[in-house]
Each structure stands twice: as C-alpha cells, then as structure tokens.
Coordinates of C-alpha atoms in Angstrom, one line a residue:
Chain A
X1 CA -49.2 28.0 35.6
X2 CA -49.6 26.8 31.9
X3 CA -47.6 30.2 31.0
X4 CA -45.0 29.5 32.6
X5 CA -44.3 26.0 31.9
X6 CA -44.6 27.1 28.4
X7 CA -41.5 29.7 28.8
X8 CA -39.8 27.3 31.0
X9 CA -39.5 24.9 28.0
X10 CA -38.6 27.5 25.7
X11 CA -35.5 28.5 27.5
X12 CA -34.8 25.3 28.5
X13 CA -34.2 24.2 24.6
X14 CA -32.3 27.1 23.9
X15 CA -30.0 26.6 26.6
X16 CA -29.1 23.2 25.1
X17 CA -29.0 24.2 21.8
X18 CA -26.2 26.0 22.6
X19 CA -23.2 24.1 23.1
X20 CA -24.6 22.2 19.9
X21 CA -24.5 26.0 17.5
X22 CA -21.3 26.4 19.1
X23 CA -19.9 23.3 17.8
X24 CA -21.6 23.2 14.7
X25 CA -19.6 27.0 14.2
X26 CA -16.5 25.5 15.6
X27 CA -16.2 22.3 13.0
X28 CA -17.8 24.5 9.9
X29 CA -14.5 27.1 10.8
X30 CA -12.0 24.3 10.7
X31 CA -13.4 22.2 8.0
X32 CA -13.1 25.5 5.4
X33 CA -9.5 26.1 7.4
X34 CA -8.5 22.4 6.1
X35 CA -9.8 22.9 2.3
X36 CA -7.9 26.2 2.5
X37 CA -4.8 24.7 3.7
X38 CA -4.9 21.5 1.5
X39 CA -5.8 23.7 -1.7
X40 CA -3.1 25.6 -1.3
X41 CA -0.8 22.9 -0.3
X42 CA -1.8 21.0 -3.4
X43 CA -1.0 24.2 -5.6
X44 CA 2.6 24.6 -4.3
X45 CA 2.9 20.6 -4.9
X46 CA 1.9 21.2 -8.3
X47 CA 3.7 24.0 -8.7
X48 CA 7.0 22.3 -7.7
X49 CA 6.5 19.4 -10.3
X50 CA 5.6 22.0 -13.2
X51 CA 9.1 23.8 -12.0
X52 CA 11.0 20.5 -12.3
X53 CA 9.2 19.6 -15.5
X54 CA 9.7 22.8 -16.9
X55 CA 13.3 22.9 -16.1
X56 CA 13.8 19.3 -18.1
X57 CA 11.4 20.3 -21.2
X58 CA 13.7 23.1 -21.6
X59 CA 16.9 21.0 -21.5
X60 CA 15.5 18.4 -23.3
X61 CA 14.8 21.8 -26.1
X62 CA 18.4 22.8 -25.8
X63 CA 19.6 19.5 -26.7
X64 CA 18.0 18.7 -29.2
X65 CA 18.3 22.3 -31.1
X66 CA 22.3 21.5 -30.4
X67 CA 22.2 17.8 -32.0
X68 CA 20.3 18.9 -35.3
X69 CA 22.3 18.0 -38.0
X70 CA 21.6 20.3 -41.2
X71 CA 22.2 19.0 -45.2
X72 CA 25.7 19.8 -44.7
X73 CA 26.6 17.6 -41.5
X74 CA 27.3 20.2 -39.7
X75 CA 25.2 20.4 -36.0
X76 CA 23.8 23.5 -34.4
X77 CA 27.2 23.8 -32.5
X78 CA 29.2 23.8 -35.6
X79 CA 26.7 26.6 -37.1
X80 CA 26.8 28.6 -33.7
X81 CA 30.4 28.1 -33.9
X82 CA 31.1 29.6 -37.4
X83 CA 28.8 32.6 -37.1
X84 CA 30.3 33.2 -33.0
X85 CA 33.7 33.7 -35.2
X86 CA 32.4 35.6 -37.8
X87 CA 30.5 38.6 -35.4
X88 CA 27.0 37.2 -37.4
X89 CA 25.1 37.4 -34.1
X90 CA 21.7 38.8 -35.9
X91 CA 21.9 35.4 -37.9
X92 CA 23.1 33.2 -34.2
X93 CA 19.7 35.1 -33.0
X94 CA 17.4 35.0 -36.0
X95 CA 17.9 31.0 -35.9
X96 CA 17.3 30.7 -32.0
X97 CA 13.8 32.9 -32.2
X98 CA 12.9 30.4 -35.1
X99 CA 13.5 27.4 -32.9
X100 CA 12.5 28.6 -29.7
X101 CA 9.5 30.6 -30.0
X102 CA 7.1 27.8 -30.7
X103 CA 9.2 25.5 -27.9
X104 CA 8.5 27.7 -25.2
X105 CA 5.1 29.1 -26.1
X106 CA 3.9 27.4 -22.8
X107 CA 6.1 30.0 -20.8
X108 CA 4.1 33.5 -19.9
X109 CA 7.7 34.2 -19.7
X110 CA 11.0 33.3 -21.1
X111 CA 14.6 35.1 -21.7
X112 CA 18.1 33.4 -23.2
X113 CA 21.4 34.8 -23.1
X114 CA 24.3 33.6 -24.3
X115 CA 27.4 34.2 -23.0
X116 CA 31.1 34.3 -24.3
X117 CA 34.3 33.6 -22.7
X118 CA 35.1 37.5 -21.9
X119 CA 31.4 37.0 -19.7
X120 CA 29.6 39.2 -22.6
X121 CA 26.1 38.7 -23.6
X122 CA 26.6 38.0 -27.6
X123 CA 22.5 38.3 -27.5
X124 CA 21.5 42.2 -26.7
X125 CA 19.0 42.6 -26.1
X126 CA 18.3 39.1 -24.7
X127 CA 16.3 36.9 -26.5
X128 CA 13.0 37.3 -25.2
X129 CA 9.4 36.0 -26.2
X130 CA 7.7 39.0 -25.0
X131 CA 8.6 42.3 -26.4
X132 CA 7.9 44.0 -22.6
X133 CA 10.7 44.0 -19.9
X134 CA 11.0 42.2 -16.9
X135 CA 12.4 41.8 -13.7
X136 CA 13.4 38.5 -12.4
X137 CA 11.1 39.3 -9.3
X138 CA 8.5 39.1 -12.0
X139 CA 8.9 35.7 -12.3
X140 CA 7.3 33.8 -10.0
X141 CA 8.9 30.8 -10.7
X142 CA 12.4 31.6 -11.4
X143 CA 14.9 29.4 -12.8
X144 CA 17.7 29.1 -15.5
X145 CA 18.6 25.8 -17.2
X146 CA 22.1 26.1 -18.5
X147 CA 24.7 24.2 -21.2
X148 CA 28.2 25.4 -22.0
X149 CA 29.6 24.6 -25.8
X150 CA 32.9 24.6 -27.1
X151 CA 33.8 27.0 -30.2
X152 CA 36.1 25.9 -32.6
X153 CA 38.8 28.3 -32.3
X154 CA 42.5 27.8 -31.4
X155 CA 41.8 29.3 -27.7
X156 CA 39.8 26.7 -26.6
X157 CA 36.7 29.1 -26.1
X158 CA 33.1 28.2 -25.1
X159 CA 29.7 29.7 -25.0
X160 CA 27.3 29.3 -22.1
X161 CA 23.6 29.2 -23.1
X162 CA 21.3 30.6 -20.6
X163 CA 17.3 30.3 -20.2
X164 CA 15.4 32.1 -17.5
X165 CA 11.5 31.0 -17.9
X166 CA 8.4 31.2 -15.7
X167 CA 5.1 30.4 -15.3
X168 CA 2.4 32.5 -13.3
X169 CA 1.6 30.5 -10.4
X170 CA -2.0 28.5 -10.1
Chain B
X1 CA -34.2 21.7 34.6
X2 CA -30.5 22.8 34.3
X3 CA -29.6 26.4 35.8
X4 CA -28.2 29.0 34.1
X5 CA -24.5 28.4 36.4
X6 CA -24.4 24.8 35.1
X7 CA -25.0 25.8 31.8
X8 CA -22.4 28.3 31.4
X9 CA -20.1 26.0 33.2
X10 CA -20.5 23.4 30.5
X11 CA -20.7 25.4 27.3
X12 CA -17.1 26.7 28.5
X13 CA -15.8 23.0 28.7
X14 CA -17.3 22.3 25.6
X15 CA -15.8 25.0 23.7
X16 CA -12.0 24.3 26.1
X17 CA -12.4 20.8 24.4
X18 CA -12.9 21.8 20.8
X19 CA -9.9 23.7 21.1
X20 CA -7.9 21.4 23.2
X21 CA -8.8 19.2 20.0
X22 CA -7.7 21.7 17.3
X23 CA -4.3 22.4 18.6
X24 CA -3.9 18.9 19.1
X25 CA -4.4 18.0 15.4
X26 CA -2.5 21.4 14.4
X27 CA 0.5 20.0 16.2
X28 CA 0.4 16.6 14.8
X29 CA 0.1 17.7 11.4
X30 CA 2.9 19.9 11.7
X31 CA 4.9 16.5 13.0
X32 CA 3.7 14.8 9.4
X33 CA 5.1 17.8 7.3
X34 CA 8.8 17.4 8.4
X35 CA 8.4 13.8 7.1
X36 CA 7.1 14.5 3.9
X37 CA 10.0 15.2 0.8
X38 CA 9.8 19.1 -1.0
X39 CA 7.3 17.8 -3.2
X40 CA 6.3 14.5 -4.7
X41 CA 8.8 12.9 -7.2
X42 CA 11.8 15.0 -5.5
X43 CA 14.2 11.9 -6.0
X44 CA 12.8 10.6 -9.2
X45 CA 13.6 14.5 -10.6
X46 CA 17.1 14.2 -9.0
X47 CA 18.8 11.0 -10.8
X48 CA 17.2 12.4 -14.1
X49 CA 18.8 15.9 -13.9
X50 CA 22.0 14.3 -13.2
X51 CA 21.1 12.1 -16.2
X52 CA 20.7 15.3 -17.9
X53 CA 23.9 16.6 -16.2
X54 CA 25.7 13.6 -17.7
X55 CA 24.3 14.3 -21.2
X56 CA 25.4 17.7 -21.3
X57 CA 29.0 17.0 -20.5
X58 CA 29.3 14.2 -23.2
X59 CA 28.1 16.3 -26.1
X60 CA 30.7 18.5 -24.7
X61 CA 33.4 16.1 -24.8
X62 CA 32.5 14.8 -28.3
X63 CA 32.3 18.5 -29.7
X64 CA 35.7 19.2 -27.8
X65 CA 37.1 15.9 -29.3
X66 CA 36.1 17.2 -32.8
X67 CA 37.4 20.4 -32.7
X68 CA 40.5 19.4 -31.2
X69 CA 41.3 16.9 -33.9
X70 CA 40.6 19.2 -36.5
X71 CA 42.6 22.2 -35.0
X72 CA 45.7 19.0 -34.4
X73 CA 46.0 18.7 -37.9
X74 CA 46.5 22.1 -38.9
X75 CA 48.9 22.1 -36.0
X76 CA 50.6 19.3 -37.1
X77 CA 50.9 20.8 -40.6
X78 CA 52.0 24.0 -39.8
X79 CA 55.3 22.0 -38.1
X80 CA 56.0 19.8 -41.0
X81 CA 54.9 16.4 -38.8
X82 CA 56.8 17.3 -36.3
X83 CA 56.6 17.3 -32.6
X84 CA 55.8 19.7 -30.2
X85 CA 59.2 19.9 -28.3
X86 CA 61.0 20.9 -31.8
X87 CA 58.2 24.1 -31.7
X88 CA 59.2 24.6 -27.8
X89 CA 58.1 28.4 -27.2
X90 CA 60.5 29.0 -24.4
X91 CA 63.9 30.1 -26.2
X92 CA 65.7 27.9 -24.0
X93 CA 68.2 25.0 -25.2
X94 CA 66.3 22.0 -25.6
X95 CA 68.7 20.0 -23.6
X96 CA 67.9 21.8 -20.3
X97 CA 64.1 20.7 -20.1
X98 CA 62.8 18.2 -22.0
X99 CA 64.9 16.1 -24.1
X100 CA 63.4 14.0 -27.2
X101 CA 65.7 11.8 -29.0
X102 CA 63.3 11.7 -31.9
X103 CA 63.1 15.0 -32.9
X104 CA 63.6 15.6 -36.3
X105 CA 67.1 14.9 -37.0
X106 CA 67.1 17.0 -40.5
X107 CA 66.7 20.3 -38.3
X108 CA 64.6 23.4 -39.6
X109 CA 64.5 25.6 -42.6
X110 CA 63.6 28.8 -41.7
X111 CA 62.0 27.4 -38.9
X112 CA 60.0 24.8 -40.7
X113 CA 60.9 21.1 -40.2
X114 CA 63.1 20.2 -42.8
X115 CA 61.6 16.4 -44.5
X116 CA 64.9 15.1 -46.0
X117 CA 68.5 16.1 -46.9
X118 CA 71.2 14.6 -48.3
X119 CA 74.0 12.7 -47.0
X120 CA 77.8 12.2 -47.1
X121 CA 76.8 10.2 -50.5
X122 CA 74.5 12.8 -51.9
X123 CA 72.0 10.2 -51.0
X124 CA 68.5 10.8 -49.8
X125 CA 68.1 10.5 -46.2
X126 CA 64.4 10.8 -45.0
X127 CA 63.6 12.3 -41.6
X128 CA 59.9 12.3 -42.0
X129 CA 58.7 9.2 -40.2
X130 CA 54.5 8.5 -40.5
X131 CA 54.6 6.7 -36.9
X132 CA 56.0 9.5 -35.4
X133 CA 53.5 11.9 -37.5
X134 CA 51.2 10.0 -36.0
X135 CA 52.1 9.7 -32.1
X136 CA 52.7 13.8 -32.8
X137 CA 49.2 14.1 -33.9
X138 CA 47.8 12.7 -30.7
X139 CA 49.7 15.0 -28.7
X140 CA 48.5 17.8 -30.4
X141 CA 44.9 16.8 -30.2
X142 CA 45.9 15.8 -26.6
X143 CA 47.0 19.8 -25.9
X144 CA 43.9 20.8 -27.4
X145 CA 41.6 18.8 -25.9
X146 CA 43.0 18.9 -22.8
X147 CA 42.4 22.6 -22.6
X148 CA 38.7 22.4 -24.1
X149 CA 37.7 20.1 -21.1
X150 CA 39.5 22.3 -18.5
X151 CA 37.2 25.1 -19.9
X152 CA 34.1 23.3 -19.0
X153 CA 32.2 24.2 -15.5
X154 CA 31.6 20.5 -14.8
X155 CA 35.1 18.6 -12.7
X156 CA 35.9 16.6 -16.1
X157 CA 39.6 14.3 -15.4
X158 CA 42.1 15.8 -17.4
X159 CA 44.6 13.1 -18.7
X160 CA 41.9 10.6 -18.4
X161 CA 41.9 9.1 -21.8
X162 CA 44.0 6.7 -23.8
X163 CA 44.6 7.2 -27.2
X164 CA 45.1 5.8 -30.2
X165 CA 44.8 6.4 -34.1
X166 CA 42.7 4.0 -36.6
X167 CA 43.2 4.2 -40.0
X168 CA 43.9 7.5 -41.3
X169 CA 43.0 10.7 -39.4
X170 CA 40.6 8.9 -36.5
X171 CA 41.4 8.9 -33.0
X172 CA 40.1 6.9 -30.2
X173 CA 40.0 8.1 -26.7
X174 CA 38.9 5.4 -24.0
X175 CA 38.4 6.6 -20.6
X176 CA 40.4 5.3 -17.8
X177 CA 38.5 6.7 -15.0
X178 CA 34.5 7.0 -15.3
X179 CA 33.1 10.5 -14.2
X180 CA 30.7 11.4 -10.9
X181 CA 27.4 13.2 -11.2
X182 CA 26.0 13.8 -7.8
X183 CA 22.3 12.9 -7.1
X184 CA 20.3 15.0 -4.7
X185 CA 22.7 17.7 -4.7
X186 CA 21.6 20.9 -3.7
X187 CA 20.7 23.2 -6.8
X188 CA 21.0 26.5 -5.3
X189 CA 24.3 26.0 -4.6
X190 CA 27.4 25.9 -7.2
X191 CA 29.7 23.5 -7.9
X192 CA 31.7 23.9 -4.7
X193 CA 35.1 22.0 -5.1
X194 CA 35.9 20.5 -1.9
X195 CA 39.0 18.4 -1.0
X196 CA 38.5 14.4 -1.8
X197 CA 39.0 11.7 0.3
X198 CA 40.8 9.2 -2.3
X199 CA 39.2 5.7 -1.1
X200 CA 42.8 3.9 0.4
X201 CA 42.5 0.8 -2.0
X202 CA 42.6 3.1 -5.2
X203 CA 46.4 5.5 -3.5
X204 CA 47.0 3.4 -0.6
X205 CA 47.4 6.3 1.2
X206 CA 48.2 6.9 4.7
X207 CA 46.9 8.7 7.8
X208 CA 49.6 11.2 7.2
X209 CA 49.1 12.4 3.9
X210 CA 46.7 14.8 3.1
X211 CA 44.3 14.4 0.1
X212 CA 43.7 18.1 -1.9
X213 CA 42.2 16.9 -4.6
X214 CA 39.6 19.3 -6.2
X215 CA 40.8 22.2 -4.4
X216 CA 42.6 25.3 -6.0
X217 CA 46.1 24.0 -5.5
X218 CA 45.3 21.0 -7.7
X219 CA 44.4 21.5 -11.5
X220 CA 41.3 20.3 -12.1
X221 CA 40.6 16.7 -12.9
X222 CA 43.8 15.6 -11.4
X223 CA 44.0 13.6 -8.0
X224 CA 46.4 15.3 -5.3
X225 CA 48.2 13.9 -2.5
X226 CA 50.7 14.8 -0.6
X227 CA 52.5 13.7 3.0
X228 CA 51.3 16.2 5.5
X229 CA 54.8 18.0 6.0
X230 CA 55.1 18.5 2.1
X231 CA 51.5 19.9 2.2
X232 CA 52.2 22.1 4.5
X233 CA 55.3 23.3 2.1
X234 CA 53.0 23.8 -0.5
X235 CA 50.8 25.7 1.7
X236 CA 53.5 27.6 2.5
X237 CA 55.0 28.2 -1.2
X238 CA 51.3 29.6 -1.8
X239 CA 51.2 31.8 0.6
X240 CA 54.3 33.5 -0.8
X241 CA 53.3 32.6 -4.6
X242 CA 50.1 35.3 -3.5
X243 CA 52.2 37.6 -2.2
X244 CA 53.5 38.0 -5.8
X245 CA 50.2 37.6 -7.3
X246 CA 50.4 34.3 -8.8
X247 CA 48.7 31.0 -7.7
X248 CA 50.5 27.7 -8.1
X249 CA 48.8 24.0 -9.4
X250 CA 49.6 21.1 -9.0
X251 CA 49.4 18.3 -11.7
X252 CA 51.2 15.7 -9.9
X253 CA 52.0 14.5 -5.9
X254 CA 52.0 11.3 -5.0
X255 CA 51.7 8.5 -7.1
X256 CA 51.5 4.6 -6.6
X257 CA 54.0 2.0 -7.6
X258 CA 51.2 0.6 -9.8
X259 CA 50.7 4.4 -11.4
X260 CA 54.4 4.4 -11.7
X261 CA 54.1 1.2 -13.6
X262 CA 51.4 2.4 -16.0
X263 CA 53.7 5.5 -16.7
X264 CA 56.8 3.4 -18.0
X265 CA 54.7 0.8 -19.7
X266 CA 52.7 3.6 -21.8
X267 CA 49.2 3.5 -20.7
X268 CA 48.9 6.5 -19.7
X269 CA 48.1 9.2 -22.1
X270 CA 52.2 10.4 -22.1
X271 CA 52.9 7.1 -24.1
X272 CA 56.2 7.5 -23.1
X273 CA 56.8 4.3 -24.1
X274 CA 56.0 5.2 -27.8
X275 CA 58.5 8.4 -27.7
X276 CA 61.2 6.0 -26.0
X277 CA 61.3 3.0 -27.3
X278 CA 64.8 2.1 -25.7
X279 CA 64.8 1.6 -21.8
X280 CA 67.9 3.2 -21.7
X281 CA 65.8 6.5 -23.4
X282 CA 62.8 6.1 -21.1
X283 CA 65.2 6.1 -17.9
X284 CA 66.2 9.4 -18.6
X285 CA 62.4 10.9 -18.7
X286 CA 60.7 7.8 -16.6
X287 CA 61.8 6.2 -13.0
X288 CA 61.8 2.8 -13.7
X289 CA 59.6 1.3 -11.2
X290 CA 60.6 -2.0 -10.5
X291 CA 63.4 -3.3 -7.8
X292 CA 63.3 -3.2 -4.5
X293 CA 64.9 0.5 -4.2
X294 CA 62.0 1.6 -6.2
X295 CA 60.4 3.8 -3.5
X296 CA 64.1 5.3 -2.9
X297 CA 64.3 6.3 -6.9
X298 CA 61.2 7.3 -7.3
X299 CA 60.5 10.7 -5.7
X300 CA 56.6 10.8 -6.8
X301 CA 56.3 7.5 -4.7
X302 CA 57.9 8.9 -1.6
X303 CA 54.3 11.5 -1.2
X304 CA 57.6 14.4 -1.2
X305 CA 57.5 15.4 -4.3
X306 CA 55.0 17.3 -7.0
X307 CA 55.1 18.7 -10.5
X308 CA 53.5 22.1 -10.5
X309 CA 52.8 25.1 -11.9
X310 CA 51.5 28.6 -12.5
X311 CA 47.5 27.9 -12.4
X312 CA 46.5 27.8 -15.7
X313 CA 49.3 27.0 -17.4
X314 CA 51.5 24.4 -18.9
X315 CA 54.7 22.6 -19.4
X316 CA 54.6 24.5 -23.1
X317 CA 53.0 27.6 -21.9
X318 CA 55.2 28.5 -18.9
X319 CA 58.1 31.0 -19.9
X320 CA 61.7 31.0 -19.0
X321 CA 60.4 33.8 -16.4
X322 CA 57.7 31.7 -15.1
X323 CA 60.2 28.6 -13.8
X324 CA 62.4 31.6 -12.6
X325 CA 59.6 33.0 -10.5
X326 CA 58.7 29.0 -9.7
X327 CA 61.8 28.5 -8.5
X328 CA 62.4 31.2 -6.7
X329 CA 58.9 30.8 -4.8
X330 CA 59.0 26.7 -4.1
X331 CA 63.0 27.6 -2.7
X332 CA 62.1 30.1 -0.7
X333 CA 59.4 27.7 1.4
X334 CA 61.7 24.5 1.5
X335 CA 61.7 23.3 -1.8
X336 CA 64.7 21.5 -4.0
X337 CA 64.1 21.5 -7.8
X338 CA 65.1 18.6 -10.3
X339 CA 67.1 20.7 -12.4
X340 CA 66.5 18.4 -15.4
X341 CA 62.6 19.6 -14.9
X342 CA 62.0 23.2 -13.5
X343 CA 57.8 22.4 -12.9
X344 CA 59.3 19.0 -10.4
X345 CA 59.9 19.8 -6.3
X346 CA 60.9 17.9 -3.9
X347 CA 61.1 18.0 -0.1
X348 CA 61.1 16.6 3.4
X349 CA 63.7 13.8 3.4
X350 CA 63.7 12.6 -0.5
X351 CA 67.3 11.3 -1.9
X352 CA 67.6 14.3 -3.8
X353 CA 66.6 16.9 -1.2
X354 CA 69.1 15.4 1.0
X355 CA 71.7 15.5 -1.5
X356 CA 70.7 19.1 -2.1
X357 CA 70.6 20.3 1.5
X358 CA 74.1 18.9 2.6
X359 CA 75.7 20.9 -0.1
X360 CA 73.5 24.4 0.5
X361 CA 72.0 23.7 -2.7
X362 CA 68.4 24.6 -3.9
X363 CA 68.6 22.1 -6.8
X364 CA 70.1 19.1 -7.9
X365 CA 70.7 17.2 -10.8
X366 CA 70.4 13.1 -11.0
X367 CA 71.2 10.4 -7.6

C-alpha cells in the first residue's frame, strides 16, 4: 500500500511536468528564432546605411579631387583635360592612384574607369586597389557612383568617371 | 489523480495553443514589415543624393562655361570679329536662309574678314565694330556651350540662359528656368525621359495639344508642344524620316504670345533685338507679336507649326543635303515649309499652309 502510493505520486508529477518541458522547449525555440531574425535584420539595416554612406563618401572623394586647384589655377579637370588630349594616360592614372588609394582604403574592394566619348576605357587595366581580379558577383555590395566632365576640346567631348566599390558584408 | 486519456488530451491543446500563438505573431510581424521604409534614413539619403545630383551638374556647367568661352575667343579670332553667318558652312547664298544686315560690310580676303577698306575718297572706312565683336562672342560661346550641356546625361535646358558681357572678356549667364532633381527616384533605373505634362499656367495649353517634351522627337532641354493633328504629322514624318535612317528633333512647336514677346524684345538668348536693332529688320527674322491678328501671323502661336531638325544637329551644322532630305520627309507627311527657313513647317490650317495647299504648293514664301 505505501509502495504504491509512492509510484502513484511519482507518475503523477511527471505527467504534469509535461506540458510545462514542452513549453519551456517551445518558448526557448522561438526566443533563439527572434535573436536570429532581429540579428540578421539589424545586419542588412546596417548594411544598407554603410551602402548609402559609402556611395556619398565616395562622391564627396570625387568632388573634391575635381575642385583641387594646383599652384597654377588650373583644377583637376583642367589637368585631366590637358593630359586626355595629349594620350598621357600613365600620368591621368599615376595622379588618381595617388589620390585615391588612401580615400578608399576602407573598401576590401574598389575599381574606377574612366570613360571617353568613343565608350573606351582610357584606364586599362582599371584602376584597382587590389592587384587580384574580380567579378562584380564578388562584390557583395555592388554599386558605382558616377560624374561626367567636359574636356576642353573643340568637339564638346566628356569623360565619365566610374567607381565600383564594396564592402564584405557584417 | 488525472488519467493518462486526460493528460494526453491536454498536453495536445497545450502545444495546438503555442502554435496557434506563433503563427499568430509570425503573421502580424509580417503585417509591420510592409510598413517599415528599405532601411532607416531612406528619405534623408534621397534629398542628399539629389543634392549631390545637383552639385555634379553645376561643376559641369561652370567647367562647360569655361571652356566654351575660351574655345569663343579663338573662334571669334579665327573670323576676324565676325559673326557666324559670314562663316555659314553650307555653300548656299546667304540670302536664302538666314539674312544678317550686319555682316561685315568690307567682305573677305581670302576668306578672312576684311577690318577696313577705303572709300570713294580713299578715306578709311572701318567695318570692325567692338559691339558687334561682342554680341558675336556670345554667340559663339552660346554654340559651344550649348553643345557641352547637350553632352551631359542629366536633362540640362538648352537655351536657358541670358547672356551678357562685363568688362572685357567676362560673360554672365543667368538662368531663366531653374533645373529639377527628382527625390526618391528609383536608382536602379536610368534616366528614362518620359513626355511632360507642361503645368497650363506656364503654355496655356489646351486639351488638344499634346505635350512631347523630353521625348526623342524633342531636343533635349527644350519644351514641345504641339496641337494633336500636327503631332500626329510629326509622328508621321518620323516614321518615314526612319525609313531613311534618320531621326528628326524638334527645337520649337508651340509658343505663347508672352514667349513670342520675349523673342522680339531680346530676352531670350537669340538677342534678336541686339542683331536688329530696326523693327523693320527684326520683322523680317521675328513675328511681331502684338495686334489683334497676332495669333493669325504668328504660325508658332497657332500649335501648327515647329522648327526641326536632324537629331543632333543644328541650324549651322545641317547641309544643303540635310534640308533637301528635311524637306522632302516633312512634305511627304503633310507638311508646307517657310521657304525663307528650311528647319520651319507648318500644317493643319495655318495662313501659310493654306496659301500653300490652294496652289499645289509644298512651300511658301511670306502672307
């Protein structure tokens, strides 16, 4: 008789237990489903300011390489301009590496092109930071900011800078 | 003491609940998402591109402006002061397009501009004249500038400045329209011209005309409007200006009386009023736009008429084969040419196309 009221209340607080583990699982499963979810929501949030940030640091770069003014008085565009007319292209690329490498040391990845009025790339091969090739799959945040220029020539031309950068993702 | 029946039966609603409860919350969180922008600062990242958009363009413009006033003087130079219809490249008599009163009267040496010569008296007679050096230079700079801007991706207004010189060798360009920059525009996509809707208190116009502004027929930065019939010309002059593997542009359709009044008075970047000083010489290049019959004389104000050409180029640019090939194209959809101006058409009722149509005629002359 003592034996088996003994087992009787043995069983009888497992079976309540039960529905209590099984809840316990249930709310442990979603809580670590909602940190997984609002991590990675917060990573792509960040990741889409850093884009947009990105994108005006870059323009913000391009500008002000344009606007410098040297001894002479004669801006980046003028400079560009002369040695475009001339064929000096080493010398157009020598003085973009100088400016840009530093500016866009943040990037894992960055290329430039410039490109004439005939659509030619004056810059072969591109400007890059990195001396290894990539795809533009590699990067993972893909995006070009972009400013055309006018040459000072009697056609009117331009030149279209270019600048693909990207950032491995958080 | 519960059984084991009762048990099962309420561990399976427990566990029905919890997930009841999940999907519940997986639903209404998917509700909250669709509210929420692409990311935070979405709108805030938007004005200052465009900002940015804006910024670009302007170095552009003052780079352009630079050039173009360097490259004007050397033009200018190279012609002796004088103006670009006495270096006309179509080797056509002057007097069967454009007609300038103030060319230089002391005619060329060897195809330079000849300053002074002497006269019945052996006495010096000057044809250089600095105000007319001057007005020249603007036009040159205008040409070049003109074609800088149309080389840049952004919709800059052509013809949108007025100019004038300070000093010595300074021009000042004031804009007469501002320029758009969309906000929130869609990134991935290009710059998609797409007709414009001119707001009726800027044209005035009417349910029947047809606004095709920004598209390929119009050159870029210019505002296009035309009645629907004479639209539906120009369609039709396209379609056959394909056929021969061109593409026409228009530079001018309809124009309002108070456009028409700007013209004549010189505020627009023609300063015809500088070139022709005499009424009696502006008449011959400008409708006058006053009177009550203006509308009847004024073909631009009638929505019938355009000035167009060959996309791409220009009054100075088109060849004597060119207007041939115009002419030939706008005629064969419906259209009556001004024969004192090859690139100007009308249609669909004008005075002139009247004129022209009772007598067979795919041209006409003054009404």
């Amino acid at each position: 008789m003592k034996y088996k009221i003994s087992a009787s209340k043995k069983s009888v607080v497992i079976d309540e237990a039960l529905p209590l583990v099984i809840l316990l699982i249930f709310f442990f499963l979603f809580a670590l489903w909602i940190k997984f979810s609002d991590t990675s929501q917060n990573n792509k949030t960040i990741d889409d300011i850093r884009k947009q940030s990105d994108l005006l640091d870059v323009h913000k770069s391009l500008m002000q390489y344009l606007k410098m003014v040297d001894e002479n008085g004669e801006n980046r565009m003028d400079f560009l301009s002369k040695n475009y007319d001339s064929g000096n292209y080493d010398l157009i690329r020598e003085d973009l590496e100088f400016y840009f490498k530093p500016k866009f040391s943040d990037f894992q990845m960055w290329r430039m092109e410039i490109y004439d009025y005939s659509d030619s790339n004056i810059l072969k091969p591109p400007l890059r930071i990195s001396g290894r090739n990539f795809a533009d799959t590699e990067l993972h945040i893909n995006q070009a900011a972009s400013i055309t220029i006018p040459i000072n020539s009697q056609k009117s031309k331009t030149l279209v800078f270019k600048v693909w950068f990207g950032r491995h993702p958080q | 003491m519960k059984t084991s029946k009762a048990m099962t039966l309420e561990s399976t609603f427990l566990i029905l609940a919890i997930v009841g409860g999940i999907v519940a919350f997986y639903i209404s969180s998917l509700d909250a998402k669709t509210s929420i922008p692409d990311y935070i600062g979405k709108y805030q990242f938007s004005i200052i591109k465009s900002s940015n958009e804006a910024e670009k363009v302007l170095l552009y413009i003052s780079q352009s402006a630079k050039y173009s006033l360097q490259q004007a003087v050397y033009d200018l130079a190279q012609n002796g002061g004088a103006s670009q219809a006495d270096v006309f490249e179509t080797p056509t008599p002057p007097e069967e397009f454009y007609e300038n009163p103030y060319s230089n009267s002391c005619g060329k040496y060897y195809g330079y501009p000849v300053w002074s010569r002497k006269g019945e008296n052996n006495e010096k007679i000057s044809c250089f004249d600095p105000q007319q050096a001057n007005i020249n230079l603007i036009s040159y700079f205008k040409k070049n500038f003109e074609e800088y801007l149309s080389k840049n991706p952004q919709n800059i207004p052509s013809d949108n400045y007025d100019y004038k010189i300070e000093d010595s060798i300074e021009i000042i360009g004031k804009a007469t329209n501002l320029m758009q920059f969309d906000i929130l525009k869609d990134d991935s996509k290009e710059i998609i011209k797409e007709p414009v809707k001119i707001p009726k208190e800027i044209s005035k116009t009417t349910e029947e005309q047809e606004s095709f502004t920004g598209t390929k027929l119009c050159r870029k930065g210019k505002k296009c409007v035309l009645n629907q019939e004479a639209f539906d010309l120009l369609k039709k002059a396209q379609d056959k200006a394909v056929d021969k593997k061109v593409s026409l542009e228009v530079i001018e359709g309809y124009r309002s009386k108070e456009d028409q009044i700007r013209i004549w008075k010189g505020e627009t970047s023609d300063r015809y009023a500088y070139f022709y000083l005499t009424e009696s010489d502006r008449k011959k290049v400008v409708c006058y736009p006053y009177g009550d019959d203006v509308e009847q004389r004024c073909p631009h104000l009638t929505g019938n008429a355009v000035d167009i050409f060959f996309e791409g180029k220009t009054k100075s640019t088109m060849t004597r084969e060119d207007y041939n090939l115009l002419f030939s194209i706008m005629s064969s959809a419906g259209w009556v040419r001004y024969t004192k101006e090859p690139w100007h058409f009308e249609c669909c009722g004008t005075k002139r196309y009247e004129l022209a149509k009772a007598q067979g005629l795919n041209e006409y002359g003054e009404v």
